[in-house]
């Protein structure tokens, strides 16, 4: 199995963790069952590759890059939350800590058009997206936008670096398709 691009590989690998009801990349029972029938093919083979990519990325990426991918793409709520908290603590900004944390949270879980928490996606209450709620003391709107812009730029650079590193890992494993779809 090969992936179309690095983002689809990362998304599938991170989603593999939450596919089964037990949580985690629990592929061994599926593999054992498939071995009894013969060759591992179809969904079981794809799931096995997704789990392998998860493991390979987890071990091969720098910790900061791994956290950036978890915060941006993970569907595992607790891992995403832990990554957000860790990243928010490491962001360099003159903004107060609460502002930095809220900026990272809203970057990792952006407001989706038409979403009011009625679907199964992670949607924050609308108050989270109002920057005036991110500071205790009144701060000029331009200053808040400058802080948020700088934080988002740093976060985008982290994800871009992580995707470049993941691309190198997946290219070495020959898991990215050369054929454009």
CSV table of C-alpha atoms in Angstrom, one decimal:
chain,number,residue,atom,x,y,z
A,1,UNK,CA,0.0,0.0,0.0
A,2,UNK,CA,1.2,3.5,-0.8
A,3,UNK,CA,-0.2,6.9,0.1
A,4,UNK,CA,-0.9,9.7,-2.3
A,5,UNK,CA,1.0,12.3,-0.1
A,6,UNK,CA,2.5,12.8,3.3
A,7,UNK,CA,-0.6,14.5,4.8
A,8,UNK,CA,-2.8,11.5,3.9
A,9,UNK,CA,-0.3,9.1,5.4
A,10,UNK,CA,-0.1,11.1,8.6
A,11,UNK,CA,-3.9,11.5,8.9
A,12,UNK,CA,-4.5,7.8,8.3
A,13,UNK,CA,-1.7,6.7,10.7
A,14,UNK,CA,-3.0,9.0,13.5
A,15,UNK,CA,-6.5,7.8,12.9
A,16,UNK,CA,-5.5,4.2,13.0
A,17,UNK,CA,-5.0,4.7,16.7
A,18,UNK,CA,-8.7,5.3,17.3
A,19,UNK,CA,-10.2,2.8,14.8
A,20,UNK,CA,-10.8,-0.1,17.1
A,21,UNK,CA,-12.8,-0.1,20.2
A,22,UNK,CA,-9.9,-0.9,22.5
A,23,UNK,CA,-7.9,2.1,21.4
A,24,UNK,CA,-4.3,2.1,20.2
A,25,UNK,CA,-2.9,0.3,17.1
A,26,UNK,CA,-4.1,-3.1,18.1
A,27,UNK,CA,-3.5,-4.9,14.9
A,28,UNK,CA,-2.2,-8.2,16.1
A,29,UNK,CA,-5.7,-9.9,16.5
A,30,UNK,CA,-6.6,-8.8,13.1
A,31,UNK,CA,-3.4,-10.1,11.6
A,32,UNK,CA,-3.6,-13.4,13.4
A,33,UNK,CA,-7.2,-13.8,12.1
A,34,UNK,CA,-6.1,-12.9,8.6
A,35,UNK,CA,-3.2,-15.3,8.7
A,36,UNK,CA,-5.5,-18.2,9.4
A,37,UNK,CA,-7.3,-17.4,6.1
A,38,UNK,CA,-4.1,-16.9,4.1
A,39,UNK,CA,-2.5,-13.7,2.9
A,40,UNK,CA,-3.2,-10.4,4.7
A,41,UNK,CA,-5.1,-8.3,2.2
A,42,UNK,CA,-7.7,-5.5,1.9
A,43,UNK,CA,-8.7,-3.5,5.0
A,44,UNK,CA,-6.5,-5.6,7.3
A,45,UNK,CA,-3.4,-5.0,5.2
A,46,UNK,CA,-4.1,-1.2,4.9
A,47,UNK,CA,-4.7,-1.1,8.7
A,48,UNK,CA,-1.4,-2.9,9.3
A,49,UNK,CA,0.5,-0.4,7.2
A,50,UNK,CA,-1.2,2.5,8.9
A,51,UNK,CA,-0.2,1.1,12.3
A,52,UNK,CA,3.4,0.6,11.0
A,53,UNK,CA,3.5,4.2,9.7
A,54,UNK,CA,2.2,5.4,13.1
A,55,UNK,CA,5.0,3.5,14.9
A,56,UNK,CA,7.7,4.6,12.4
A,57,UNK,CA,6.7,8.3,12.6
A,58,UNK,CA,6.4,8.2,16.4
A,59,UNK,CA,10.0,6.8,16.7
A,60,UNK,CA,11.5,8.7,13.8
A,61,UNK,CA,10.2,12.2,14.3
A,62,UNK,CA,11.7,14.7,16.7
A,63,UNK,CA,9.5,15.1,19.8
A,64,UNK,CA,8.5,18.7,18.8
A,65,UNK,CA,7.5,17.5,15.3
A,66,UNK,CA,5.5,14.6,16.7
A,67,UNK,CA,3.6,16.9,19.0
A,68,UNK,CA,2.9,19.3,16.2
A,69,UNK,CA,1.4,16.5,14.1
A,70,UNK,CA,-0.7,15.2,17.0
A,71,UNK,CA,-2.0,18.7,17.8
A,72,UNK,CA,-2.9,19.3,14.1
A,73,UNK,CA,-4.1,16.0,12.8
A,74,UNK,CA,-4.9,13.5,15.6
A,75,UNK,CA,-8.4,12.2,16.3
A,76,UNK,CA,-7.4,10.8,19.7
A,77,UNK,CA,-8.8,13.5,22.1
A,78,UNK,CA,-6.4,12.9,25.0
A,79,UNK,CA,-3.2,12.8,22.9
A,80,UNK,CA,-4.4,15.9,21.0
A,81,UNK,CA,-5.0,17.7,24.3
A,82,UNK,CA,-1.7,16.7,25.8
A,83,UNK,CA,0.1,17.8,22.6
A,84,UNK,CA,-1.7,21.2,22.7
A,85,UNK,CA,-0.7,21.8,26.4
A,86,UNK,CA,3.0,20.9,25.7
A,87,UNK,CA,3.2,23.0,22.6
A,88,UNK,CA,1.5,26.0,24.3
A,89,UNK,CA,4.1,25.9,27.1
A,90,UNK,CA,6.9,26.0,24.6
A,91,UNK,CA,5.6,28.9,22.4
A,92,UNK,CA,7.8,32.0,22.5
A,93,UNK,CA,5.6,35.1,22.6
A,94,UNK,CA,5.2,38.3,24.6
A,95,UNK,CA,1.5,37.3,24.9
A,96,UNK,CA,0.2,36.1,28.4
A,97,UNK,CA,0.2,32.3,29.0
A,98,UNK,CA,-3.6,32.1,28.8
A,99,UNK,CA,-3.5,33.8,25.4
A,100,UNK,CA,-0.8,31.5,24.1
A,101,UNK,CA,-2.8,28.4,25.2
A,102,UNK,CA,-6.0,29.6,23.7
A,103,UNK,CA,-4.2,30.5,20.4
A,104,UNK,CA,-2.8,27.0,20.2
A,105,UNK,CA,-6.1,25.4,21.1
A,106,UNK,CA,-8.0,27.3,18.4
A,107,UNK,CA,-5.3,26.6,15.9
A,108,UNK,CA,-5.5,22.9,16.6
A,109,UNK,CA,-9.3,22.9,16.6
A,110,UNK,CA,-10.3,25.6,14.2
A,111,UNK,CA,-13.9,26.9,13.9
A,112,UNK,CA,-15.6,25.0,11.1
A,113,UNK,CA,-18.1,26.8,9.0
A,114,UNK,CA,-21.7,26.0,10.0
A,115,UNK,CA,-20.6,24.0,13.1
A,116,UNK,CA,-22.2,24.6,16.4
A,117,UNK,CA,-21.2,21.4,18.1
A,118,UNK,CA,-24.0,19.4,16.4
A,119,UNK,CA,-21.8,16.9,14.6
A,120,UNK,CA,-19.3,14.4,15.9
A,121,UNK,CA,-16.3,16.6,15.2
A,122,UNK,CA,-14.3,18.4,18.0
A,123,UNK,CA,-15.9,21.8,18.1
A,124,UNK,CA,-15.1,24.3,20.8
A,125,UNK,CA,-17.8,26.6,22.3
A,126,UNK,CA,-18.0,29.9,20.3
A,127,UNK,CA,-16.5,31.8,23.2
A,128,UNK,CA,-13.1,30.1,22.6
A,129,UNK,CA,-12.7,31.9,19.3
A,130,UNK,CA,-13.1,35.4,20.7
A,131,UNK,CA,-9.7,36.8,21.4
A,132,UNK,CA,-11.0,39.2,24.0
A,133,UNK,CA,-11.6,36.2,26.2
A,134,UNK,CA,-8.0,35.1,26.0
A,135,UNK,CA,-6.6,38.0,28.1
A,136,UNK,CA,-7.5,39.2,31.6
A,137,UNK,CA,-6.6,42.9,30.9
A,138,UNK,CA,-7.8,44.9,28.0
A,139,UNK,CA,-5.4,44.7,25.2
A,140,UNK,CA,-5.5,46.5,21.8
A,141,UNK,CA,-7.1,44.4,19.1
A,142,UNK,CA,-4.1,45.0,16.8
A,143,UNK,CA,-1.8,43.7,19.5
A,144,UNK,CA,-3.9,40.6,19.9
A,145,UNK,CA,-3.9,39.9,16.2
A,146,UNK,CA,-0.2,40.4,16.0
A,147,UNK,CA,0.4,37.9,18.9
A,148,UNK,CA,-2.0,35.4,17.3
A,149,UNK,CA,-0.5,35.8,13.9
A,150,UNK,CA,3.1,35.2,15.3
A,151,UNK,CA,1.9,32.2,17.2
A,152,UNK,CA,0.1,30.7,14.2
A,153,UNK,CA,3.1,31.3,12.0
A,154,UNK,CA,5.4,29.5,14.5
A,155,UNK,CA,2.9,26.6,14.7
A,156,UNK,CA,2.7,26.4,10.9
A,157,UNK,CA,6.5,26.3,10.7
A,158,UNK,CA,6.5,23.4,13.2
A,159,UNK,CA,3.9,21.4,11.2
A,160,UNK,CA,5.8,22.1,7.9
A,161,UNK,CA,9.0,20.9,9.5
A,162,UNK,CA,7.2,17.8,10.8
A,163,UNK,CA,5.7,17.0,7.4
A,164,UNK,CA,9.1,17.4,5.7
A,165,UNK,CA,10.6,15.1,8.2
A,166,UNK,CA,7.7,12.6,7.8
A,167,UNK,CA,8.1,12.9,4.0
A,168,UNK,CA,11.7,11.8,4.3
A,169,UNK,CA,10.8,8.8,6.5
A,170,UNK,CA,8.0,7.7,4.2
A,171,UNK,CA,10.2,8.1,1.1
A,172,UNK,CA,12.8,5.9,2.7
A,173,UNK,CA,10.1,3.3,3.3
A,174,UNK,CA,8.8,3.8,-0.3
A,175,UNK,CA,5.3,4.5,1.0
A,176,UNK,CA,4.5,7.6,-1.1
A,177,UNK,CA,3.1,7.1,-4.6
A,178,UNK,CA,5.0,8.7,-7.4
A,179,UNK,CA,1.9,8.7,-9.6
A,180,UNK,CA,-0.2,11.9,-9.2
A,181,UNK,CA,-3.9,11.1,-8.8
